[in-house]
Amino acid sequence: MVTRRRTDGTRPAAADGAAEAVGEAAGAAGAAGGEAETGSGPLASVLRPVRAGNGFEETLEQVLQLLRLGLVPPGGRLPAERELAQHLGVSRVTLREVLKVLQDQGMVESRRGRYGGTFVLPRANAADGSDELRRRVAAVDLEDTLRFREVLETGAAGLCADGLPAEGEGRLRAALEATQGARLEDYRRQDTLLHLTLAELSGSTSLAAGYASVRAALNELLDCIPLLVRNLEHSQQQHAAVVEAVLDRDAEAAREMMREHCGGTAALLRGFLA
């Protein structure tokens, strides 16, 4: 059996009384410092405690949604780290990693001092590749692709665990090792090969062909978002857990871990593209 542990700093949602206290504290902070309130209003309906398993990805998804909706205007300050972390149910370490990604993407900036915090930057002018980005996103039904991908991936993982052929163990280990040693620029190709190997070892040629098609569409979307080292490290942990479950012949665990892995990718794509 695969032992599944929380490695991303998530924790269960606070009790109702604690959540109310967080809301009141956030409201007071907003009144005093001019930052967005989390206690009531639009932000409270957008931000929600993230689920265990994909804390980094789902936190990034929610903060990106907050920015795209314009709930914190350019020049506005995000709620304090403590309030945001409590509201999302993640550690401040996870939240800081998310804010660092947004800072690297030129979406926010961190300021020190008495009136410091994390501030939203004005959106930059459209980049040269923006037309290509819009074309790719428009050509793919994001939600349909994500749902179909999850069905195929979880099915393939379960089938592999139930009936892995004799040569399957070596192929899986080699594909996993290739992703672990891949250079950043080659990672997505090796990632694709690992998932295709699982689909091929499922024993269903129709499933493998269907997955190849949906993965091509998925890669069109993945190429539109940045490679995030934190996410790749997390993906590698999930890859290893899926392969371990398959080799242990634990179909339920294999499906569960693959579903969680697909959820992390979906959160990133929704965050950047939806």
mmCIF file of C-alpha atoms in Angstrom, residues 66-268:
data_model
loop_
_atom_site.group_PDB
_atom_site.id
_atom_site.type_symbol
_atom_site.label_atom_id
_atom_site.label_comp_id
_atom_site.label_asym_id
_atom_site.label_seq_id
_atom_site.Cartn_x
_atom_site.Cartn_y
_atom_site.Cartn_z
ATOM 1 C CA LEU A 66 -8.477 36.984 -7.340
ATOM 2 C CA LEU A 67 -6.116 39.092 -9.481
ATOM 3 C CA ARG A 68 -7.887 38.391 -12.785
ATOM 4 C CA LEU A 69 -11.248 39.318 -11.339
ATOM 5 C CA GLY A 70 -9.818 42.678 -10.332
ATOM 6 C CA LEU A 71 -10.932 42.284 -6.720
ATOM 7 C CA VAL A 72 -7.618 43.851 -5.746
ATOM 8 C CA PRO A 73 -6.996 46.694 -8.208
ATOM 9 C CA PRO A 74 -3.581 47.644 -9.620
ATOM 10 C CA GLY A 75 -1.683 49.370 -6.864
ATOM 11 C CA GLY A 76 -3.850 47.717 -4.221
ATOM 12 C CA ARG A 77 -2.450 45.610 -1.423
ATOM 13 C CA LEU A 78 -3.291 41.975 -0.954
ATOM 14 C CA PRO A 79 -4.507 40.884 2.483
ATOM 15 C CA ALA A 80 -1.681 40.255 4.936
ATOM 16 C CA GLU A 81 0.081 36.892 4.622
ATOM 17 C CA ARG A 82 -1.283 35.704 7.942
ATOM 18 C CA GLU A 83 -4.894 36.375 6.976
ATOM 19 C CA LEU A 84 -4.499 34.902 3.503
ATOM 20 C CA ALA A 85 -2.799 31.754 4.808
ATOM 21 C CA GLN A 86 -5.465 31.226 7.457
ATOM 22 C CA HIS A 87 -8.292 31.865 5.010
ATOM 23 C CA LEU A 88 -6.852 29.408 2.462
ATOM 24 C CA GLY A 89 -5.844 26.850 5.079
ATOM 25 C CA VAL A 90 -2.201 26.660 3.979
ATOM 26 C CA SER A 91 1.120 27.354 5.638
ATOM 27 C CA ARG A 92 2.756 30.735 5.178
ATOM 28 C CA VAL A 93 5.659 28.911 3.501
ATOM 29 C CA THR A 94 3.304 27.655 0.763
ATOM 30 C CA LEU A 95 1.717 31.094 0.407
ATOM 31 C CA ARG A 96 5.120 32.783 0.088
ATOM 32 C CA GLU A 97 6.114 30.339 -2.650
ATOM 33 C CA VAL A 98 2.946 31.288 -4.534
ATOM 34 C CA LEU A 99 3.585 35.012 -4.077
ATOM 35 C CA LYS A 100 7.171 34.518 -5.274
ATOM 36 C CA VAL A 101 5.850 32.931 -8.502
ATOM 37 C CA LEU A 102 3.490 35.881 -9.037
ATOM 38 C CA GLN A 103 6.329 38.307 -8.365
ATOM 39 C CA ASP A 104 8.555 36.508 -10.893
ATOM 40 C CA GLN A 105 5.727 36.809 -13.433
ATOM 41 C CA GLY A 106 5.534 40.580 -12.869
ATOM 42 C CA MET A 107 2.051 40.431 -11.387
ATOM 43 C CA VAL A 108 2.791 41.605 -7.840
ATOM 44 C CA GLU A 109 5.627 43.217 -5.945
ATOM 45 C CA SER A 110 6.706 43.014 -2.333
ATOM 46 C CA ARG A 111 7.433 46.200 -0.402
ATOM 47 C CA ARG A 112 9.056 46.465 3.009
ATOM 48 C CA GLY A 113 8.519 48.923 5.794
ATOM 49 C CA ARG A 114 5.629 50.208 7.845
ATOM 50 C CA TYR A 115 3.351 50.473 4.813
ATOM 51 C CA GLY A 116 4.758 47.407 3.084
ATOM 52 C CA GLY A 117 3.072 44.253 1.875
ATOM 53 C CA THR A 118 2.316 42.587 -1.438
ATOM 54 C CA PHE A 119 0.937 44.980 -4.047
ATOM 55 C CA VAL A 120 -0.735 44.238 -7.360
ATOM 56 C CA LEU A 121 1.103 45.606 -10.380
ATOM 57 C CA PRO A 122 -0.658 47.057 -13.444
ATOM 58 C CA ARG A 123 -1.030 44.556 -16.239
ATOM 59 C CA ALA A 124 1.722 44.803 -18.798
ATOM 60 C CA ASN A 125 0.954 45.459 -22.447
ATOM 61 C CA ALA A 126 0.169 42.341 -24.464
ATOM 62 C CA ALA A 127 3.283 40.382 -25.263
ATOM 63 C CA ASP A 128 4.259 39.484 -28.801
ATOM 64 C CA GLY A 129 2.977 35.943 -28.293
ATOM 65 C CA SER A 130 -0.422 36.936 -26.925
ATOM 66 C CA ASP A 131 -2.210 36.241 -30.222
ATOM 67 C CA GLU A 132 -0.768 32.733 -30.289
ATOM 68 C CA LEU A 133 -1.769 32.219 -26.658
ATOM 69 C CA ARG A 134 -5.351 33.253 -27.392
ATOM 70 C CA ARG A 135 -5.434 30.992 -30.446
ATOM 71 C CA ARG A 136 -4.279 27.968 -28.466
ATOM 72 C CA VAL A 137 -6.685 28.541 -25.593
ATOM 73 C CA ALA A 138 -9.610 29.180 -27.944
ATOM 74 C CA ALA A 139 -8.866 25.977 -29.870
ATOM 75 C CA VAL A 140 -9.215 23.780 -26.786
ATOM 76 C CA ASP A 141 -12.216 23.281 -24.505
ATOM 77 C CA LEU A 142 -10.293 23.528 -21.236
ATOM 78 C CA GLU A 143 -12.831 21.910 -18.918
ATOM 79 C CA ASP A 144 -13.689 19.102 -21.320
ATOM 80 C CA THR A 145 -9.999 18.360 -21.870
ATOM 81 C CA LEU A 146 -9.274 18.301 -18.139
ATOM 82 C CA ARG A 147 -12.216 16.040 -17.346
ATOM 83 C CA PHE A 148 -11.454 13.613 -20.165
ATOM 84 C CA ARG A 149 -7.793 13.536 -19.197
ATOM 85 C CA GLU A 150 -8.634 12.685 -15.578
ATOM 86 C CA VAL A 151 -10.973 9.861 -16.613
ATOM 87 C CA LEU A 152 -8.356 8.336 -18.924
ATOM 88 C CA GLU A 153 -5.427 8.786 -16.527
ATOM 89 C CA THR A 154 -7.148 7.375 -13.451
ATOM 90 C CA GLY A 155 -8.508 4.495 -15.520
ATOM 91 C CA ALA A 156 -5.072 3.713 -16.955
ATOM 92 C CA ALA A 157 -3.434 3.788 -13.510
ATOM 93 C CA GLY A 158 -6.020 1.389 -12.094
ATOM 94 C CA LEU A 159 -5.772 -0.982 -15.038
ATOM 95 C CA CYS A 160 -1.977 -1.017 -14.803
ATOM 96 C CA ALA A 161 -2.119 -1.926 -11.128
ATOM 97 C CA ASP A 162 -4.626 -4.701 -11.798
ATOM 98 C CA GLY A 163 -2.785 -6.288 -14.711
ATOM 99 C CA LEU A 164 0.743 -4.967 -15.232
ATOM 100 C CA PRO A 165 2.477 -7.077 -17.912
ATOM 101 C CA ALA A 166 5.816 -8.747 -17.212
ATOM 102 C CA GLU A 167 7.874 -6.046 -18.947
ATOM 103 C CA GLY A 168 5.840 -3.268 -17.400
ATOM 104 C CA GLU A 169 7.806 -2.794 -14.197
ATOM 105 C CA GLY A 170 11.064 -2.064 -15.999
ATOM 106 C CA ARG A 171 9.404 0.323 -18.442
ATOM 107 C CA LEU A 172 7.668 2.233 -15.667
ATOM 108 C CA ARG A 173 10.800 2.571 -13.543
ATOM 109 C CA ALA A 174 12.805 3.758 -16.547
ATOM 110 C CA ALA A 175 10.163 6.340 -17.513
ATOM 111 C CA LEU A 176 9.987 7.641 -13.946
ATOM 112 C CA GLU A 177 13.776 7.861 -13.712
ATOM 113 C CA ALA A 178 13.880 9.823 -16.980
ATOM 114 C CA THR A 179 11.561 12.471 -15.547
ATOM 115 C CA GLN A 180 13.640 12.717 -12.379
ATOM 116 C CA GLY A 181 16.833 13.350 -14.315
ATOM 117 C CA ALA A 182 15.335 15.584 -17.017
ATOM 118 C CA ARG A 183 16.632 19.073 -17.700
ATOM 119 C CA LEU A 184 14.048 21.798 -17.195
ATOM 120 C CA GLU A 185 13.649 22.368 -20.938
ATOM 121 C CA ASP A 186 13.091 18.620 -21.508
ATOM 122 C CA TYR A 187 10.844 17.976 -18.526
ATOM 123 C CA ARG A 188 7.465 18.181 -20.230
ATOM 124 C CA ARG A 189 8.532 15.740 -22.937
ATOM 125 C CA GLN A 190 9.672 13.199 -20.347
ATOM 126 C CA ASP A 191 6.537 13.830 -18.307
ATOM 127 C CA THR A 192 4.431 13.095 -21.392
ATOM 128 C CA LEU A 193 6.364 9.867 -22.039
ATOM 129 C CA LEU A 194 5.764 8.652 -18.474
ATOM 130 C CA HIS A 195 2.025 9.199 -18.761
ATOM 131 C CA LEU A 196 1.918 7.610 -22.216
ATOM 132 C CA THR A 197 3.761 4.583 -20.816
ATOM 133 C CA LEU A 198 1.056 4.164 -18.171
ATOM 134 C CA ALA A 199 -1.623 4.449 -20.863
ATOM 135 C CA GLU A 200 0.105 1.870 -23.070
ATOM 136 C CA LEU A 201 0.571 -0.556 -20.153
ATOM 137 C CA SER A 202 -3.138 -0.356 -19.331
ATOM 138 C CA GLY A 203 -3.753 -3.105 -21.872
ATOM 139 C CA SER A 204 -6.282 -1.020 -23.820
ATOM 140 C CA THR A 205 -5.144 0.229 -27.215
ATOM 141 C CA SER A 206 -8.232 2.453 -27.429
ATOM 142 C CA LEU A 207 -7.413 4.078 -24.093
ATOM 143 C CA ALA A 208 -3.797 4.634 -25.146
ATOM 144 C CA ALA A 209 -4.878 6.210 -28.455
ATOM 145 C CA GLY A 210 -7.430 8.422 -26.695
ATOM 146 C CA TYR A 211 -4.877 9.546 -24.157
ATOM 147 C CA ALA A 212 -2.325 10.407 -26.854
ATOM 148 C CA SER A 213 -4.919 12.688 -28.434
ATOM 149 C CA VAL A 214 -5.953 14.422 -25.229
ATOM 150 C CA ARG A 215 -2.326 14.799 -24.126
ATOM 151 C CA ALA A 216 -1.518 16.624 -27.359
ATOM 152 C CA ALA A 217 -4.270 19.119 -26.571
ATOM 153 C CA LEU A 218 -3.091 19.353 -22.973
ATOM 154 C CA ASN A 219 0.480 20.096 -24.020
ATOM 155 C CA GLU A 220 -0.755 22.974 -26.181
ATOM 156 C CA LEU A 221 -2.123 24.503 -22.982
ATOM 157 C CA LEU A 222 0.837 23.582 -20.780
ATOM 158 C CA ASP A 223 3.150 25.366 -23.224
ATOM 159 C CA CYS A 224 1.191 28.563 -22.483
ATOM 160 C CA ILE A 225 2.095 28.628 -18.788
ATOM 161 C CA PRO A 226 5.484 28.875 -17.064
ATOM 162 C CA LEU A 227 7.403 25.909 -15.697
ATOM 163 C CA LEU A 228 7.342 26.282 -11.915
ATOM 164 C CA VAL A 229 10.056 24.428 -10.020
ATOM 165 C CA ARG A 230 7.869 24.053 -6.918
ATOM 166 C CA ASN A 231 5.131 22.449 -9.000
ATOM 167 C CA LEU A 232 7.585 20.148 -10.799
ATOM 168 C CA GLU A 233 8.962 18.920 -7.470
ATOM 169 C CA HIS A 234 5.430 18.223 -6.294
ATOM 170 C CA SER A 235 4.570 16.466 -9.553
ATOM 171 C CA GLN A 236 7.607 14.240 -9.145
ATOM 172 C CA GLN A 237 6.433 13.170 -5.702
ATOM 173 C CA GLN A 238 3.045 12.315 -7.180
ATOM 174 C CA HIS A 239 4.597 10.472 -10.135
ATOM 175 C CA ALA A 240 6.626 8.331 -7.732
ATOM 176 C CA ALA A 241 3.535 7.600 -5.613
ATOM 177 C CA VAL A 242 1.517 6.543 -8.681
ATOM 178 C CA VAL A 243 4.269 4.230 -9.928
ATOM 179 C CA GLU A 244 4.747 2.777 -6.445
ATOM 180 C CA ALA A 245 1.020 2.056 -6.168
ATOM 181 C CA VAL A 246 0.990 0.379 -9.589
ATOM 182 C CA LEU A 247 3.989 -1.783 -8.706
ATOM 183 C CA ASP A 248 2.312 -2.680 -5.388
ATOM 184 C CA ARG A 249 -0.739 -3.780 -7.424
ATOM 185 C CA ASP A 250 -2.862 -1.327 -5.397
ATOM 186 C CA ALA A 251 -5.397 -0.138 -7.978
ATOM 187 C CA GLU A 252 -7.357 2.043 -5.558
ATOM 188 C CA ALA A 253 -4.253 3.923 -4.422
ATOM 189 C CA ALA A 254 -3.037 4.262 -8.011
ATOM 190 C CA ARG A 255 -6.321 5.837 -9.082
ATOM 191 C CA GLU A 256 -6.420 8.106 -6.044
ATOM 192 C CA MET A 257 -2.876 9.404 -6.525
ATOM 193 C CA MET A 258 -3.397 9.906 -10.260
ATOM 194 C CA ARG A 259 -6.629 11.810 -9.611
ATOM 195 C CA GLU A 260 -4.778 14.059 -7.180
ATOM 196 C CA HIS A 261 -1.982 14.581 -9.709
ATOM 197 C CA CYS A 262 -4.446 15.526 -12.454
ATOM 198 C CA GLY A 263 -6.105 17.936 -10.035
ATOM 199 C CA GLY A 264 -2.846 19.814 -9.489
ATOM 200 C CA THR A 265 -2.306 20.310 -13.221
ATOM 201 C CA ALA A 266 -5.930 21.358 -13.652
ATOM 202 C CA ALA A 267 -5.589 23.949 -10.896
ATOM 203 C CA LEU A 268 -2.546 25.506 -12.585
#
